[in-house]
Short mmCIF file of C-alpha atoms and ligand atoms in Angstrom, two decimals:
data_model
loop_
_atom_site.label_atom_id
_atom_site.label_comp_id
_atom_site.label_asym_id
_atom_site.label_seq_id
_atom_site.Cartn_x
_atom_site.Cartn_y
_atom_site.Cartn_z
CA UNK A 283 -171.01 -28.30 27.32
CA UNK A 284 -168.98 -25.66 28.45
CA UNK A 285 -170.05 -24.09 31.91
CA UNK A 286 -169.73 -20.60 31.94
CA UNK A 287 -170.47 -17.33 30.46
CA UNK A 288 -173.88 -17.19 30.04
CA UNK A 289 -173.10 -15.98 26.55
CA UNK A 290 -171.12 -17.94 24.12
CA UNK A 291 -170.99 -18.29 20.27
CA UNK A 292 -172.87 -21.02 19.29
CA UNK A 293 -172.33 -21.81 15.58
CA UNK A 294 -172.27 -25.40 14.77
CA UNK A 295 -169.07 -26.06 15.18
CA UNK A 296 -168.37 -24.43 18.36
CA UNK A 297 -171.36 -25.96 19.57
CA UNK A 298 -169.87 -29.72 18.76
CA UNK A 299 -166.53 -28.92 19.94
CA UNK A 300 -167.64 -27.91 23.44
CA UNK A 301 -169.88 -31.06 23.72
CA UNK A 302 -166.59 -33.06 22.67
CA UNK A 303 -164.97 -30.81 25.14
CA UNK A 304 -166.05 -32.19 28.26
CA UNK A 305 -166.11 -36.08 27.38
CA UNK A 306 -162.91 -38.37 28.90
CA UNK A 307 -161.22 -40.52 27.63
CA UNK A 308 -160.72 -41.60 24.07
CA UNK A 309 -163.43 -39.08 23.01
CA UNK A 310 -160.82 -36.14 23.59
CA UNK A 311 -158.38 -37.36 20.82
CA UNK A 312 -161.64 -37.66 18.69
CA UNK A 313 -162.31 -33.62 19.62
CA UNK A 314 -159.28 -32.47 18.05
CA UNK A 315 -160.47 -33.54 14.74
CA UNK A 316 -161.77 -30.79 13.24
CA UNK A 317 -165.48 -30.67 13.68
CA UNK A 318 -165.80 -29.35 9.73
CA UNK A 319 -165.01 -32.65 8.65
CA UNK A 320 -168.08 -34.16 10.50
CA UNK A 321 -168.63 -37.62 11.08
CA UNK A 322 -165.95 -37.47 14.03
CA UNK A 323 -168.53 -37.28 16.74
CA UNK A 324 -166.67 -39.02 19.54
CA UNK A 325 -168.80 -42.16 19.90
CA UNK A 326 -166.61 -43.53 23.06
CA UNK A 327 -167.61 -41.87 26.28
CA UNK A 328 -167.03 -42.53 30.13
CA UNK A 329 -169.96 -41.55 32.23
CA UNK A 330 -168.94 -41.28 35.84
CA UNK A 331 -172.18 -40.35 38.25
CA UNK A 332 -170.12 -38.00 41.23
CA UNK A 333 -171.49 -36.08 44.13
CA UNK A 334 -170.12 -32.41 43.25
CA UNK A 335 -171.39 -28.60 43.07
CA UNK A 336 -172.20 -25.97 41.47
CA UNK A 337 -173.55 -22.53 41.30
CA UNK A 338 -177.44 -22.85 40.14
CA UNK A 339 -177.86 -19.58 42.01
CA UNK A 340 -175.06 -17.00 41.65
CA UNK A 341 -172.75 -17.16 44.68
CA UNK A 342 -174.29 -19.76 46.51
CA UNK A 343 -173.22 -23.01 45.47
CA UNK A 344 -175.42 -26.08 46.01
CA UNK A 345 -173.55 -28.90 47.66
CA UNK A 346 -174.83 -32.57 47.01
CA UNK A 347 -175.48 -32.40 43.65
CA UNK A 348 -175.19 -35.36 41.09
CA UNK A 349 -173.24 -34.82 37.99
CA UNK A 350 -172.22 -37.63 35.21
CA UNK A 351 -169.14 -35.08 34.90
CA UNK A 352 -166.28 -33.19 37.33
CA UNK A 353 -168.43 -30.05 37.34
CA UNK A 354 -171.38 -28.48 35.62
CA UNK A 355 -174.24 -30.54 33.34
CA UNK A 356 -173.85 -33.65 32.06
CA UNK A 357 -171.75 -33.42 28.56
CA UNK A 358 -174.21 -33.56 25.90
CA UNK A 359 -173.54 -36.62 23.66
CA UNK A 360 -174.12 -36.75 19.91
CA UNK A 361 -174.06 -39.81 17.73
CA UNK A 362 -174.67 -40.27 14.18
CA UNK A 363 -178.03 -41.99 13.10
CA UNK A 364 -177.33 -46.46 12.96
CA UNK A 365 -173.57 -45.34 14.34
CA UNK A 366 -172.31 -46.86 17.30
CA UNK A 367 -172.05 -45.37 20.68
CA UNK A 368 -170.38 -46.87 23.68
CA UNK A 369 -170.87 -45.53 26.99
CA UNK A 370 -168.42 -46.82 29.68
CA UNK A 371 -171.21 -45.96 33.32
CA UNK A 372 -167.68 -45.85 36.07
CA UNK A 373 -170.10 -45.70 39.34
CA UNK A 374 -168.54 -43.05 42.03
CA UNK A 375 -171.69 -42.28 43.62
CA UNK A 376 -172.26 -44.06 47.64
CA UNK A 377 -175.58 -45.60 45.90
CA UNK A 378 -176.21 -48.27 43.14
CA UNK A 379 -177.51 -46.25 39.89
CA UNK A 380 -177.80 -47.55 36.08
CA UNK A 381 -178.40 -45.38 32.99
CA UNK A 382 -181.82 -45.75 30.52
CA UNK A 383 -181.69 -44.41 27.31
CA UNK A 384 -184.86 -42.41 27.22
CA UNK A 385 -186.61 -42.95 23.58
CA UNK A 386 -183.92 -45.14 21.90
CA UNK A 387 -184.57 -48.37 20.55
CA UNK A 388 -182.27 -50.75 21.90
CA UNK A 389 -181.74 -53.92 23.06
CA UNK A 390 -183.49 -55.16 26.38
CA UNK A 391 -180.45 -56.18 28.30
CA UNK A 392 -179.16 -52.22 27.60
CA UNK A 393 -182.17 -50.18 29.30
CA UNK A 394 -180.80 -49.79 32.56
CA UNK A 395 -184.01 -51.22 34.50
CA UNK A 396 -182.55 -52.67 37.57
CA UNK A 397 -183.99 -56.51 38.32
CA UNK A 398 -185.48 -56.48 35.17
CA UNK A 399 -182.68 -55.75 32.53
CA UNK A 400 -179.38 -55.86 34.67
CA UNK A 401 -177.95 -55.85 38.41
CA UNK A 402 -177.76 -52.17 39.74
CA UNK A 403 -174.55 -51.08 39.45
CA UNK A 404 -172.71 -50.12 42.84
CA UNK A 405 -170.40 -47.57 43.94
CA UNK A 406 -167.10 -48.82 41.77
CA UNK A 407 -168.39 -51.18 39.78
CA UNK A 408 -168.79 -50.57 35.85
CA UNK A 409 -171.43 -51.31 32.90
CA UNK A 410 -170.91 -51.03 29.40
CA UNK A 411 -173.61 -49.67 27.13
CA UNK A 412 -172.86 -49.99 23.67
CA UNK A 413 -175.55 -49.57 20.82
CA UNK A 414 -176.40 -47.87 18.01
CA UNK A 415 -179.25 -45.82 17.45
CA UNK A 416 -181.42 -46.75 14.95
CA UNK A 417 -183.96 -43.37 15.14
CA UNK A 418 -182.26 -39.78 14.48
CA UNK A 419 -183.41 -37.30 17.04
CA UNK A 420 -183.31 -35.54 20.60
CA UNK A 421 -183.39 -37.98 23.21
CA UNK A 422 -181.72 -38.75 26.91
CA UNK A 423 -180.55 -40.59 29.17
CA UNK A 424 -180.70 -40.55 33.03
CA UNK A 425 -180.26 -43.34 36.04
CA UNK A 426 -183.21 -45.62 36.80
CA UNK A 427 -182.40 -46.26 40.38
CA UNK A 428 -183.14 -43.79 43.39
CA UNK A 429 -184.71 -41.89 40.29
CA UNK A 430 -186.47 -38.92 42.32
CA UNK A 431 -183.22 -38.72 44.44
CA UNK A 432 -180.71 -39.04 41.88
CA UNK A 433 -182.91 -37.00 38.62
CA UNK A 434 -183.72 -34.49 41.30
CA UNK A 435 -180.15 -33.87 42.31
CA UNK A 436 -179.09 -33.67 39.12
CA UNK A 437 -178.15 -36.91 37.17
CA UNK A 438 -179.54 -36.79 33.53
CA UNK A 439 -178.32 -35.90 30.17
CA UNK A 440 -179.05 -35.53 26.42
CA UNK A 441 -178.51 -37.62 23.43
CA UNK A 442 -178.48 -36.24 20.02
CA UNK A 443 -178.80 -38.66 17.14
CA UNK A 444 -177.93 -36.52 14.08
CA UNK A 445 -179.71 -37.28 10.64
CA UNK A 446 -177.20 -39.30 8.47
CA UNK A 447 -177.70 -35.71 6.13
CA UNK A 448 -177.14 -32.68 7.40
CA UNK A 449 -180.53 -31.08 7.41
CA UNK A 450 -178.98 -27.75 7.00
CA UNK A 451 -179.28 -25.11 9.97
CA UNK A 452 -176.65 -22.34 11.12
CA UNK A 453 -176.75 -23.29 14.98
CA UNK A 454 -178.22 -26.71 16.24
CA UNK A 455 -179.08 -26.01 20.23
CA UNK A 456 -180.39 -28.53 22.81
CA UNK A 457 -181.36 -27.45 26.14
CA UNK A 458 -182.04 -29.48 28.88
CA UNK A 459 -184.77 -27.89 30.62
CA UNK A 460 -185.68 -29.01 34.73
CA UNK A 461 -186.59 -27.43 37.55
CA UNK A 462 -184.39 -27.93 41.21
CA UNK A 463 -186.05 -27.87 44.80
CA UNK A 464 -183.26 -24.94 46.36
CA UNK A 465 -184.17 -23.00 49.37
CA UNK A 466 -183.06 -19.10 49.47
CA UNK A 467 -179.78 -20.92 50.61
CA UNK A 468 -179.63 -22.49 47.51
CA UNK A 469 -179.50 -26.08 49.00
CA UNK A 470 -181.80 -28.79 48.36
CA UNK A 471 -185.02 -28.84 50.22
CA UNK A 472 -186.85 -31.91 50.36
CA UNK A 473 -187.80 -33.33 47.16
CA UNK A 474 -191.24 -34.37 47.72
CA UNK A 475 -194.11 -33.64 49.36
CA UNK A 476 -196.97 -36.83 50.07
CA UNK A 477 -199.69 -34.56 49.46
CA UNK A 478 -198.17 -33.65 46.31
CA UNK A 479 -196.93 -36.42 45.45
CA UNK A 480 -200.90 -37.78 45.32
CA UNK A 481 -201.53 -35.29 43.44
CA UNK A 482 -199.67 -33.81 40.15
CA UNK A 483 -196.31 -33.79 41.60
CA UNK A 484 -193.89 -31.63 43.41
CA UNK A 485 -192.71 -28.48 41.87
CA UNK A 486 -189.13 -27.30 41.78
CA UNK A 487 -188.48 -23.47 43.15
CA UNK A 488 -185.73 -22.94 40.43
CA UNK A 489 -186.39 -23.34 36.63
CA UNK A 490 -182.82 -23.93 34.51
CA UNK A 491 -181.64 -24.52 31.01
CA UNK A 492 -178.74 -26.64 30.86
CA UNK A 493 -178.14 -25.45 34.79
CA UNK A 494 -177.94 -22.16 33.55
CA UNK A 495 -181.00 -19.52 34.56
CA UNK A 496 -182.01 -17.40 31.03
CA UNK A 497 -178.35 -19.03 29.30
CA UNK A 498 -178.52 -16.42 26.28
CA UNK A 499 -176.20 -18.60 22.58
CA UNK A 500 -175.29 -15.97 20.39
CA UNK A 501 -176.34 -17.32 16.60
CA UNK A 502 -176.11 -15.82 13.57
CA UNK A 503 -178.78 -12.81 12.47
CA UNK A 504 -181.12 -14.03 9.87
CA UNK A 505 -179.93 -17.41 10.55
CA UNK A 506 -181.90 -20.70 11.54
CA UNK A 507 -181.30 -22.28 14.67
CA UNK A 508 -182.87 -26.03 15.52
CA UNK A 509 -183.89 -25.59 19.27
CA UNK A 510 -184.20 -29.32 20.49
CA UNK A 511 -186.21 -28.94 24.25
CA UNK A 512 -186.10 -31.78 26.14
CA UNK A 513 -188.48 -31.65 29.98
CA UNK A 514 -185.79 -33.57 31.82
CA UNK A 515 -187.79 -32.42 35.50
CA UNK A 516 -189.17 -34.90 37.72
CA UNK A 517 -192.88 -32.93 37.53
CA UNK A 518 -192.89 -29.72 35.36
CA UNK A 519 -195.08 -29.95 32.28
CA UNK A 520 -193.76 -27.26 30.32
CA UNK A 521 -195.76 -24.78 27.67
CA UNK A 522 -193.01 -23.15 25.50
CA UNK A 523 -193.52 -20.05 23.49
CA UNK A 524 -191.22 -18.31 21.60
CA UNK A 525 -191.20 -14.24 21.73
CA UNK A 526 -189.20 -12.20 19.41
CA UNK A 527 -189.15 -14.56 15.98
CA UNK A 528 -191.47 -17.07 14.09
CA UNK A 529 -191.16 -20.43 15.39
CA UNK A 530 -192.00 -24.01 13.96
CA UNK A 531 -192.58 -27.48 15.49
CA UNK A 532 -190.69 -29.59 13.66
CA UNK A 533 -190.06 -32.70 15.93
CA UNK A 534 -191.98 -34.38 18.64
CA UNK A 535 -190.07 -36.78 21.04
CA UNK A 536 -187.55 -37.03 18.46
CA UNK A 537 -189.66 -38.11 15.47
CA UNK A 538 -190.50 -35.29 12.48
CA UNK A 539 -193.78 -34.04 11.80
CA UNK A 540 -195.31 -34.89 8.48
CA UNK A 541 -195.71 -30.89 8.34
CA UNK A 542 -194.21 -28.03 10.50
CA UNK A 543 -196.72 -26.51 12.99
CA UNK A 544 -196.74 -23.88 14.25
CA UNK A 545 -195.63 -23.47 18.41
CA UNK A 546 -198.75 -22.72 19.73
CA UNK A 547 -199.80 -23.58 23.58
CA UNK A 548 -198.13 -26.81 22.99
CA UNK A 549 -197.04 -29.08 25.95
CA UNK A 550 -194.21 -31.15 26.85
CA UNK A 551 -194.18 -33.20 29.70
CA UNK A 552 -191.76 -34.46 31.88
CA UNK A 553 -189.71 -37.03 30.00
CA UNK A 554 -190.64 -35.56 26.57
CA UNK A 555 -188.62 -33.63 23.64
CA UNK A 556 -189.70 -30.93 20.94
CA UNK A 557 -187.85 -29.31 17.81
CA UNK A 558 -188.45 -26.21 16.72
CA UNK A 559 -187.18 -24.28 13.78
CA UNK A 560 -186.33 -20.62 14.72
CA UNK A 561 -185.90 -17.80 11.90
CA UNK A 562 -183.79 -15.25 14.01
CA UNK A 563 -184.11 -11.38 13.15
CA UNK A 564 -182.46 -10.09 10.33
CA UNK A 565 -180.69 -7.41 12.83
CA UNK A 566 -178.05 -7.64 14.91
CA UNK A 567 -178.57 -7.99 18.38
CA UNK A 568 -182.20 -8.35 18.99
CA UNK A 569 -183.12 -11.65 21.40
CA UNK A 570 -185.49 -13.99 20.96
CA UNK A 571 -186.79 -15.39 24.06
CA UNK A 572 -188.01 -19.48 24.86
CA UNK A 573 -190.44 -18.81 27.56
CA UNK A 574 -192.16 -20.97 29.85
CA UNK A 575 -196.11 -20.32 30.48
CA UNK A 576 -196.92 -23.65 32.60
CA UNK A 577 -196.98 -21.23 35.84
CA UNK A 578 -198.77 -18.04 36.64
CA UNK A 579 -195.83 -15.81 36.25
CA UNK A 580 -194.33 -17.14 32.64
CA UNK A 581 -190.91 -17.44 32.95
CA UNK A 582 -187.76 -16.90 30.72
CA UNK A 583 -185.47 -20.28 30.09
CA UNK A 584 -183.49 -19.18 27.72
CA UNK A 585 -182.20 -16.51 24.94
CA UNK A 586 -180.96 -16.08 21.83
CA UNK A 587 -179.40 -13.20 20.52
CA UNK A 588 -178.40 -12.37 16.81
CA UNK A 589 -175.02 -11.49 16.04
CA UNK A 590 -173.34 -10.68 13.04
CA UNK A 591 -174.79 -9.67 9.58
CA UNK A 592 -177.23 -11.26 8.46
CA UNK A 593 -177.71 -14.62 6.41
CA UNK A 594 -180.95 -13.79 5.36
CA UNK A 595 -181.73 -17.42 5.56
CA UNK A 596 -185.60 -19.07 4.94
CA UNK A 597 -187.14 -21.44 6.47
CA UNK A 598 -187.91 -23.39 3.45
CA UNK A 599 -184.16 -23.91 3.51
CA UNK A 600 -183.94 -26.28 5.19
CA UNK A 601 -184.60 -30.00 4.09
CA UNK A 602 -187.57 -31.52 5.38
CA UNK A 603 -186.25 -34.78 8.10
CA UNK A 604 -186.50 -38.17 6.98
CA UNK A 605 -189.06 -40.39 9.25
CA UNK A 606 -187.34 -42.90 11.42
CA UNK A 607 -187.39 -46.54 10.99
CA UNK A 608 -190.44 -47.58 12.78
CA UNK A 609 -192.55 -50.27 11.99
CA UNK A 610 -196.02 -49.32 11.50
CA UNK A 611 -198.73 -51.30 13.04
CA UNK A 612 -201.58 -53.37 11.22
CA UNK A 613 -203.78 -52.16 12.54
CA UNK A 614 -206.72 -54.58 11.12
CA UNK A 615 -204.99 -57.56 12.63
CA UNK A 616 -204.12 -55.27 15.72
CA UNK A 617 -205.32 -56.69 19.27
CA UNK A 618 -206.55 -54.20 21.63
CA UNK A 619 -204.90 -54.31 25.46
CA UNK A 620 -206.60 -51.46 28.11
CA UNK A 621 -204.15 -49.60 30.22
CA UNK A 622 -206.39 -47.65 33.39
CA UNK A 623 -204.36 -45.72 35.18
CA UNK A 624 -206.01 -44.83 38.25
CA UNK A 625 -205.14 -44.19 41.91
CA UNK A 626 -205.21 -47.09 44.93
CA UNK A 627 -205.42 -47.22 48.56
CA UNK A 628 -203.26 -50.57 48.42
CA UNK A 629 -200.07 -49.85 50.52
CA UNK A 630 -197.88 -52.45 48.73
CA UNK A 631 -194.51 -50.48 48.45
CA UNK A 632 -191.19 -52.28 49.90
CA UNK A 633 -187.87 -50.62 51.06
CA UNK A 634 -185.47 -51.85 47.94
CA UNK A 635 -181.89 -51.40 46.80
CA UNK A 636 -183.34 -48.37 44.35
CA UNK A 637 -184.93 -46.19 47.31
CA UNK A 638 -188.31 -46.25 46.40
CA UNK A 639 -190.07 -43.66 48.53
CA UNK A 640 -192.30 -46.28 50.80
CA UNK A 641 -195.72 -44.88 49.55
CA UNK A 642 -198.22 -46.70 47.44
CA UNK A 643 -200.69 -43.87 45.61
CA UNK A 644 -201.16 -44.88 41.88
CA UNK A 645 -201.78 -47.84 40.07
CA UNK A 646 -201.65 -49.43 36.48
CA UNK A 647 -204.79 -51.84 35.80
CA UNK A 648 -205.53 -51.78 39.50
CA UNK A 649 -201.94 -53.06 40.03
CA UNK A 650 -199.69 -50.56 42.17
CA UNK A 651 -196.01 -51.38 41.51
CA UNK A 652 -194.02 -52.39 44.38
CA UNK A 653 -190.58 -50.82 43.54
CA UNK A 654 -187.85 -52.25 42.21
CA UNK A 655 -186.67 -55.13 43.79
CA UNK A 656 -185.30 -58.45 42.85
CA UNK A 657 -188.81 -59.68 43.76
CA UNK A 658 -190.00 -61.52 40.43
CA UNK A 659 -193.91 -59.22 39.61
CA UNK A 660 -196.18 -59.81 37.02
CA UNK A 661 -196.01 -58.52 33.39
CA UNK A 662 -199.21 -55.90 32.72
CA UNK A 663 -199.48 -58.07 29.65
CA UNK A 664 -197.83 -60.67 27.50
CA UNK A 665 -197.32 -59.39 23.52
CA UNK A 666 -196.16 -61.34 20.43
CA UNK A 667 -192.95 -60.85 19.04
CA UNK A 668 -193.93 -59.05 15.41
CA UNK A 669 -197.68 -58.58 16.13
CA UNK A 670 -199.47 -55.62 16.09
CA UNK A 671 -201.36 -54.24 19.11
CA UNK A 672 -203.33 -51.02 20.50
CA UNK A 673 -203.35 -49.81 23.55
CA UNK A 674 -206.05 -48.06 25.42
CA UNK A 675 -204.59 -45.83 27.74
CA UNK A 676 -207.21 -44.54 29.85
CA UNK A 677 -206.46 -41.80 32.94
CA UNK A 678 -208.99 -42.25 35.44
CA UNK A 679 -207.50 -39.44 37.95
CA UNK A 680 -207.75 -36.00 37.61
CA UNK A 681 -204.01 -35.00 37.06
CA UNK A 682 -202.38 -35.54 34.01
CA UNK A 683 -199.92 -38.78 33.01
CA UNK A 684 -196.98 -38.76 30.81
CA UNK A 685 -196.91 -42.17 29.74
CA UNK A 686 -193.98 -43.64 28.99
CA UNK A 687 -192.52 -47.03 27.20
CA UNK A 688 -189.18 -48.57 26.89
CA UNK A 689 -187.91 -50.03 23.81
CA UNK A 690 -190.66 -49.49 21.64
CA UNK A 691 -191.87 -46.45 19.71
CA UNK A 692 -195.85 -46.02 19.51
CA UNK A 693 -197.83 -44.19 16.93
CA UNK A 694 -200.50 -41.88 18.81
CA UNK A 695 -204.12 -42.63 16.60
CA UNK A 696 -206.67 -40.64 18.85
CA UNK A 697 -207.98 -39.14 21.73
CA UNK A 698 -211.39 -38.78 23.37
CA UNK A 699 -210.84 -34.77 23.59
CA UNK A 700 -208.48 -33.39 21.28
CA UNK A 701 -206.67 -33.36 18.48
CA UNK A 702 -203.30 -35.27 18.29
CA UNK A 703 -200.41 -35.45 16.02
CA UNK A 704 -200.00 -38.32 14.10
CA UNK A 705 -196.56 -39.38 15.02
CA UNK A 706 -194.57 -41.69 16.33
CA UNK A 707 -193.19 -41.42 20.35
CA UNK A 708 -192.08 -42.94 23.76
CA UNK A 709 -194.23 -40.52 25.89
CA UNK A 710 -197.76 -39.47 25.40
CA UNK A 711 -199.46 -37.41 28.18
CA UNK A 712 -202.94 -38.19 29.05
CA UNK A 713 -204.94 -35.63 30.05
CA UNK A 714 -207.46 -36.14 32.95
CA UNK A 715 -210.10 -38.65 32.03
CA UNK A 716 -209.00 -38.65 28.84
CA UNK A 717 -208.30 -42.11 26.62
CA UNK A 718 -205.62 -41.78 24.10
CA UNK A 719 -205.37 -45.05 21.47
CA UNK A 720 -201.36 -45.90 20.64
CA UNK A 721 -200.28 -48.20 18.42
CA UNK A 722 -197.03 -50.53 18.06
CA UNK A 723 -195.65 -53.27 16.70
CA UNK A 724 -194.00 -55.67 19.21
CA UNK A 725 -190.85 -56.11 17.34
CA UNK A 726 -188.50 -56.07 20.44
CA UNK A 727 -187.68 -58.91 22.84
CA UNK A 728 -187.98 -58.19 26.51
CA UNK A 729 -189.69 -56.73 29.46
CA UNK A 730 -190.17 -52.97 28.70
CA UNK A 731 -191.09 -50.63 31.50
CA UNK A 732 -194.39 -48.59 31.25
CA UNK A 733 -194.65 -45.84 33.77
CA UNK A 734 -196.05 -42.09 34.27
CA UNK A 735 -193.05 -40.02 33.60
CA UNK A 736 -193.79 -38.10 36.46
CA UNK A 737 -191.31 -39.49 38.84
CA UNK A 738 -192.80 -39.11 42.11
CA UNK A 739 -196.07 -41.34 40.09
CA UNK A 740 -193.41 -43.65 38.83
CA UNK A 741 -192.03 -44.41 42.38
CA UNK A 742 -195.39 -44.73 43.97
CA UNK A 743 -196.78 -46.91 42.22
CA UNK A 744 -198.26 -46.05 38.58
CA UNK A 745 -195.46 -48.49 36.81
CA UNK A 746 -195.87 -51.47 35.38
CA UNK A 747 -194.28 -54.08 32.27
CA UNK A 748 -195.20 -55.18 29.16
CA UNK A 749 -193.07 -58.39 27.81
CA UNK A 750 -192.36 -59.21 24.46
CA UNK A 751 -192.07 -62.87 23.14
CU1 LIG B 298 -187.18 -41.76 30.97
CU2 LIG B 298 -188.36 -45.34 32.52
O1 LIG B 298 -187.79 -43.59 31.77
CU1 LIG B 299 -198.36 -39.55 36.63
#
């Protein structure tokens, strides 16, 4: 996207032109096709992780950040639904990184786990990652090495995987919402805390959308925006509210909802995504503000602001989105597996080529997670390839988990508290104490990650594998 103004037209064009914009390579000669005629989203794209800066606070640049780009957020990349995307990772940071792709199916030898999917890739070296994603949605991608280092200072992007039909909105918006430690300097402070990090995590001091603090898109009075929010922090669970217009859930972690809901108190935890529908006001110029209540103070991430006579559009406009691809689980013939995730005493982390942080706090099924290292561990458990399973996921501490897998979408089925929506996802947060039943089929080869989203949890221990066979 394009850095700058705070304020910038937004229609849907605009909006796809700037994301072509920044990308290198090939994908420029695929930005000067008109974006009208659609289906020339640049799917060729050279991600190269830098050490650069930029101006988070106004006039005091903060040195030592990560960016997959020259300057300013990573580009945002957009693919067509079961269309190919290849991603060209160029290394130029001092440190080995890789890239997952946060939420998208793919194959094993693709999700950027070092040891366990592919050699870290160091400082020159280059790693191709070429799929296509089967699920349409909001998703991401960020490195998997380093991760509080490198997420913290700024490495992580989004991936858009537009419906093969145009759902029909005026203005399609992502923002990449995440916190950064600054000082009043507006340089990094240190980006944990042990206390903390036994605890819920460690808080950033700045809150941003897409690097920018309160970004205000201009979009069309009376219009419909799709507002795709996507927690990229390390710790924030964010509670979004929208002031100033009607708003509607309409996606959760990049699947649809059977039925729009309404936005009200819900969460979304680090590593998680939510669509909304927005109705903007009929008149020009009035805002509409995304706020943040997850602190104290509630806080403003970003703004819209109408412009233009209205289109004196209606929400039942637009089309309803198809449901992804997902296999649905048996869930007769379905085995049950327990997950606890619980704290330990066991010191059992090593120094390794991905900078773990050298503390052992959490644990999955008793087992903290030593970091990754070439070391050969233990799968959590051992699935069938094409049988159905449930997992218990049980929290046994009292802060709360987003729990995330690789490679595999889930369908949530209950909880032991609350209400949940019955859809399909990658990250579920479990609430203190609570026990949330998921379903899957194990349809995908490999050894799939499962860890607490949190990053500071992931690093210290509460990560873990599930292989597929
Ligand atoms: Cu978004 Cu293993 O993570
Ligand atoms: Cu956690």
């Amino acid at each position: 996207m394009k850095r700058s103004p705070a304020s910038r037209c937004v229609d849907r064009r605009s909006l796809l032109a700037g994301a072509a914009a920044t990308l290198s390579g090939a994908a420029v000669a695929a930005s000067l096709v008109p974006m009208w005629a659609r289906r020339r989203l640049p799917n060729r794209v050279v991600l190269e992780p830098r050490e650069t800066e930029f101006e988070l606070l106004a006039g005091l640049p903060t040195t030592s950040l990560f960016s997959y780009t020259e300057r300013g957020p990573a580009p945002e990349l957009r693919v067509r639904q079961g269309e190919q995307l290849s991603v060209l990772l160029r290394n130029a940071l001092d440190e080995p990184t890789t890239i997952h792709w946060h939420g998208i199916r793919l194959s094993n030898a693709l999700d950027g786990v070092p040891f366990l999917t592919q050699p870290v890739v160091n400082k020159g070296e280059t790693f191709d990652y070429t799929f296509a994603p089967p699920d349409a949605g909001t998703y991401w991608y960020h490195p998997h090495c380093n991760s509080l280092v490198q997420l913290s200072r700024g490495l992580g992007g989004l991936l858009i995987v537009e419906e093969a039909k145009e759902p029909g909105y005026d203005a399609d918006i992502a923002l990449n919402l995440r916190d950064w430690r600054l000082g009043p300097d507006g340089q990094f402070i240190g980006f944990y805390l042990p206390r903390q990090t036994a605890r819920a995590g460690t808080f950033g001091t700045v809150r941003t959308a897409n690097w920018r603090r309160e970004p205000i898109y201009d979009v069309a009075s009376g219009g419909l925006v799709r507002l795709r929010l996507a927690a990229t922090d390390v710790t924030r669970v964010y509670r979004p509210a929208v002031e100033g217009a009607d708003a509607v859930v309409i996606a959760l972690d990049g699947n649809p909802l059977g039925k729009p809901q309404p936005l009200d108190k819900d969460m979304i935890a680090p590593g998680q995504r939510m669509d909304l529908t927005i109705r903007m006001p009929d008149e020009e110029g009035r805002t509409v503000d995304l706020r943040d209540h997850s602190s104290q103070a509630t806080v403003t991430l970003a703004r819209l602001r109408s412009v233009g006579a209205s289109r004196r559009r209606n929400l039942r406009e637009v089309a309803a989105l198809p449901s992804n691809p997902i296999p649905e689980a048996d869930l007769t013939s379905a085995s049950v597996i327990s997950l606890e995730f619980t704290a330990t005493a066991e010191q059992i982390a090593k120094s390794t080529f991905c900078g773990d942080l050298g503390y052992s706090f959490w644990a999955v099924n008793s087992k903290p997670w030593p970091g990754s290292s070439p070391d050969p561990v233990a799968p959590l458990v051992e699935l069938k390839l094409g049988r159905s399973y449930i997992l218990n996921l049980h929290n046994r501490t009292p802060h709360a988990h987003p729990i995330h897998l690789h490679g595999m979408s889930f369908r949530l089925l209950r909880s032991d508290r609350r209400e949940l929506p019955s859809v399909h996802t990658d990250t579920v947060l479990v609430l203190p104490d609570e026990r949330i039943d998921v379903a899957l089929v194990a349809d995908n080869v490999g050894d799939w990650l499962l860890h607490c989203h949190v990053i500071e949890h992931q690093e210290t221990g509460m990560t873990g594998f599930v292989r597929v066979s």
